[in-house]
Amino acid sequence: MSIVKINVLQVPAEQREVLEKRFASRAGSVENSDGFEWFELLRPVEGTDQYLVYTRWRSEADFQAWMEGPMKAAHQRGGDGSPQQKPAASGSTLWSFEVVQQAAPKTADGN
């Protein structure tokens, strides 16, 4: 089964728009990575300043290869190739999970 990585980002209110724009400008940078399965940027609705960056990978090795290659390169410069910018997040924590069960919606024909 797949693995899930959730990066928990502490983002002050005045940096939310900056963070979201930076992620939007990097659209496509992870999708072509070997073993990549899914990405979501989750904005907090209430009660927290934590954004969640959800990625799903075929294996830990695929995630590590992305971390050491494309992700590392992107963070050493701006996502658009410009010089590195001040981080929008004031802190981060990486959570790791193995997928042990999953379900998808049933289709109209019952499958």
PDB file of C-alpha atoms in Angstrom:
ATOM      1  CA  MET A   1       0.000   0.000   0.000  1.00  0.00           C
ATOM      2  CA  SER A   2       0.911   3.654  -0.373  1.00  0.00           C
ATOM      3  CA  ILE A   3       2.427   6.038   2.139  1.00  0.00           C
ATOM      4  CA  VAL A   4       1.143   9.487   3.077  1.00  0.00           C
ATOM      5  CA  LYS A   5       3.239  12.473   4.106  1.00  0.00           C
ATOM      6  CA  ILE A   6       1.537  15.441   5.727  1.00  0.00           C
ATOM      7  CA  ASN A   7       3.585  18.574   6.212  1.00  0.00           C
ATOM      8  CA  VAL A   8       1.977  20.664   8.961  1.00  0.00           C
ATOM      9  CA  LEU A   9       2.833  24.324   8.338  1.00  0.00           C
ATOM     10  CA  GLN A  10       2.356  27.078  10.920  1.00  0.00           C
ATOM     11  CA  VAL A  11       1.285  30.049   8.798  1.00  0.00           C
ATOM     12  CA  PRO A  12       0.579  33.468  10.322  1.00  0.00           C
ATOM     13  CA  ALA A  13      -2.612  35.079   8.975  1.00  0.00           C
ATOM     14  CA  GLU A  14      -0.666  37.752   7.074  1.00  0.00           C
ATOM     15  CA  GLN A  15       1.296  35.030   5.202  1.00  0.00           C
ATOM     16  CA  ARG A  16      -1.619  32.838   4.076  1.00  0.00           C
ATOM     17  CA  GLU A  17      -2.008  34.485   0.666  1.00  0.00           C
ATOM     18  CA  VAL A  18       1.767  34.342   0.108  1.00  0.00           C
ATOM     19  CA  LEU A  19       1.854  30.616   0.904  1.00  0.00           C
ATOM     20  CA  GLU A  20      -1.076  29.803  -1.375  1.00  0.00           C
ATOM     21  CA  LYS A  21       0.382  31.822  -4.257  1.00  0.00           C
ATOM     22  CA  ARG A  22       3.741  30.056  -3.896  1.00  0.00           C
ATOM     23  CA  PHE A  23       2.092  26.655  -4.028  1.00  0.00           C
ATOM     24  CA  ALA A  24       0.026  27.721  -7.055  1.00  0.00           C
ATOM     25  CA  SER A  25       3.181  28.871  -8.855  1.00  0.00           C
ATOM     26  CA  ARG A  26       4.749  25.444  -8.284  1.00  0.00           C
ATOM     27  CA  ALA A  27       1.793  23.598  -9.789  1.00  0.00           C
ATOM     28  CA  GLY A  28       3.093  20.630 -11.746  1.00  0.00           C
ATOM     29  CA  SER A  29       6.442  20.377  -9.965  1.00  0.00           C
ATOM     30  CA  VAL A  30       5.616  17.175  -8.096  1.00  0.00           C
ATOM     31  CA  GLU A  31       3.148  15.526 -10.465  1.00  0.00           C
ATOM     32  CA  ASN A  32       5.815  14.063 -12.751  1.00  0.00           C
ATOM     33  CA  SER A  33       7.838  12.514  -9.922  1.00  0.00           C
ATOM     34  CA  ASP A  34       8.170   8.742  -9.961  1.00  0.00           C
ATOM     35  CA  GLY A  35       5.817   7.177  -7.441  1.00  0.00           C
ATOM     36  CA  PHE A  36       3.778  10.337  -6.828  1.00  0.00           C
ATOM     37  CA  GLU A  37       0.053   9.607  -6.380  1.00  0.00           C
ATOM     38  CA  TRP A  38      -1.724  12.653  -4.906  1.00  0.00           C
ATOM     39  CA  PHE A  39      -1.332  16.221  -3.579  1.00  0.00           C
ATOM     40  CA  GLU A  40      -3.618  18.558  -1.650  1.00  0.00           C
ATOM     41  CA  LEU A  41      -2.990  21.883   0.092  1.00  0.00           C
ATOM     42  CA  LEU A  42      -5.496  22.174   2.924  1.00  0.00           C
ATOM     43  CA  ARG A  43      -6.356  25.646   4.280  1.00  0.00           C
ATOM     44  CA  PRO A  44      -7.512  25.864   7.907  1.00  0.00           C
ATOM     45  CA  VAL A  45     -11.113  26.938   8.340  1.00  0.00           C
ATOM     46  CA  GLU A  46     -11.197  27.806  12.029  1.00  0.00           C
ATOM     47  CA  GLY A  47      -9.327  27.384  15.284  1.00  0.00           C
ATOM     48  CA  THR A  48      -5.798  26.933  13.912  1.00  0.00           C
ATOM     49  CA  ASP A  49      -3.123  28.578  11.801  1.00  0.00           C
ATOM     50  CA  GLN A  50      -1.894  25.228  10.468  1.00  0.00           C
ATOM     51  CA  TYR A  51      -2.029  24.412   6.777  1.00  0.00           C
ATOM     52  CA  LEU A  52      -1.694  20.744   5.821  1.00  0.00           C
ATOM     53  CA  VAL A  53       0.268  19.719   2.728  1.00  0.00           C
ATOM     54  CA  TYR A  54      -0.935  16.197   1.901  1.00  0.00           C
ATOM     55  CA  THR A  55       1.050  14.022  -0.490  1.00  0.00           C
ATOM     56  CA  ARG A  56       0.622  10.342  -1.242  1.00  0.00           C
ATOM     57  CA  TRP A  57       3.407   8.159  -2.638  1.00  0.00           C
ATOM     58  CA  ARG A  58       3.830   4.630  -3.914  1.00  0.00           C
ATOM     59  CA  SER A  59       6.710   4.044  -1.462  1.00  0.00           C
ATOM     60  CA  GLU A  60       9.001   5.701   1.077  1.00  0.00           C
ATOM     61  CA  ALA A  61      11.853   5.358  -1.438  1.00  0.00           C
ATOM     62  CA  ASP A  62       9.875   7.366  -4.032  1.00  0.00           C
ATOM     63  CA  PHE A  63       9.191  10.105  -1.481  1.00  0.00           C
ATOM     64  CA  GLN A  64      12.848  10.240  -0.420  1.00  0.00           C
ATOM     65  CA  ALA A  65      14.002  10.434  -4.056  1.00  0.00           C
ATOM     66  CA  TRP A  66      11.687  13.420  -4.589  1.00  0.00           C
ATOM     67  CA  MET A  67      12.895  15.050  -1.348  1.00  0.00           C
ATOM     68  CA  GLU A  68      16.552  14.723  -2.363  1.00  0.00           C
ATOM     69  CA  GLY A  69      15.985  15.782  -5.966  1.00  0.00           C
ATOM     70  CA  PRO A  70      13.201  18.067  -7.213  1.00  0.00           C
ATOM     71  CA  MET A  71      11.970  19.267  -3.806  1.00  0.00           C
ATOM     72  CA  LYS A  72      15.450  20.129  -2.549  1.00  0.00           C
ATOM     73  CA  ALA A  73      16.238  22.028  -5.744  1.00  0.00           C
ATOM     74  CA  ALA A  74      12.942  23.955  -5.569  1.00  0.00           C
ATOM     75  CA  HIS A  75      13.601  25.043  -1.992  1.00  0.00           C
ATOM     76  CA  GLN A  76      17.145  26.198  -2.784  1.00  0.00           C
ATOM     77  CA  ARG A  77      15.609  28.737  -5.167  1.00  0.00           C
ATOM     78  CA  GLY A  78      12.117  30.134  -5.611  1.00  0.00           C
ATOM     79  CA  GLY A  79       9.567  27.813  -7.184  1.00  0.00           C
ATOM     80  CA  ASP A  80       9.803  29.854 -10.380  1.00  0.00           C
ATOM     81  CA  GLY A  81      13.616  29.728 -10.501  1.00  0.00           C
ATOM     82  CA  SER A  82      14.078  33.071  -8.736  1.00  0.00           C
ATOM     83  CA  PRO A  83      16.339  33.490  -5.692  1.00  0.00           C
ATOM     84  CA  GLN A  84      15.093  31.845  -2.501  1.00  0.00           C
ATOM     85  CA  GLN A  85      12.455  33.850  -0.639  1.00  0.00           C
ATOM     86  CA  LYS A  86      11.714  34.152   3.076  1.00  0.00           C
ATOM     87  CA  PRO A  87       9.495  31.218   4.142  1.00  0.00           C
ATOM     88  CA  ALA A  88       5.774  31.963   4.494  1.00  0.00           C
ATOM     89  CA  ALA A  89       5.491  29.397   7.302  1.00  0.00           C
ATOM     90  CA  SER A  90       6.913  30.058  10.746  1.00  0.00           C
ATOM     91  CA  GLY A  91       7.397  26.336  11.430  1.00  0.00           C
ATOM     92  CA  SER A  92       6.664  22.871  10.099  1.00  0.00           C
ATOM     93  CA  THR A  93       6.317  19.263  11.192  1.00  0.00           C
ATOM     94  CA  LEU A  94       6.267  16.219   8.907  1.00  0.00           C
ATOM     95  CA  TRP A  95       3.841  13.415   9.712  1.00  0.00           C
ATOM     96  CA  SER A  96       4.220   9.990   8.043  1.00  0.00           C
ATOM     97  CA  PHE A  97       1.550   7.320   7.619  1.00  0.00           C
ATOM     98  CA  GLU A  98       1.081   3.984   5.873  1.00  0.00           C
ATOM     99  CA  VAL A  99      -2.241   3.459   4.127  1.00  0.00           C
ATOM    100  CA  VAL A 100      -3.781   0.331   5.644  1.00  0.00           C
ATOM    101  CA  GLN A 101      -7.346   0.761   4.391  1.00  0.00           C
ATOM    102  CA  GLN A 102      -8.942   2.864   1.693  1.00  0.00           C
ATOM    103  CA  ALA A 103     -12.306   3.319   0.008  1.00  0.00           C
ATOM    104  CA  ALA A 104     -13.586   5.158  -3.029  1.00  0.00           C
ATOM    105  CA  PRO A 105     -17.154   6.275  -3.762  1.00  0.00           C
ATOM    106  CA  LYS A 106     -19.382   3.740  -5.442  1.00  0.00           C
ATOM    107  CA  THR A 107     -20.463   4.565  -8.957  1.00  0.00           C
ATOM    108  CA  ALA A 108     -24.121   4.904  -9.986  1.00  0.00           C
ATOM    109  CA  ASP A 109     -24.111   1.344 -11.374  1.00  0.00           C
ATOM    110  CA  GLY A 110     -23.044  -0.040  -7.973  1.00  0.00           C
ATOM    111  CA  ASN A 111     -19.391  -0.771  -8.857  1.00  0.00           C
TER     112      ASN A 111
END
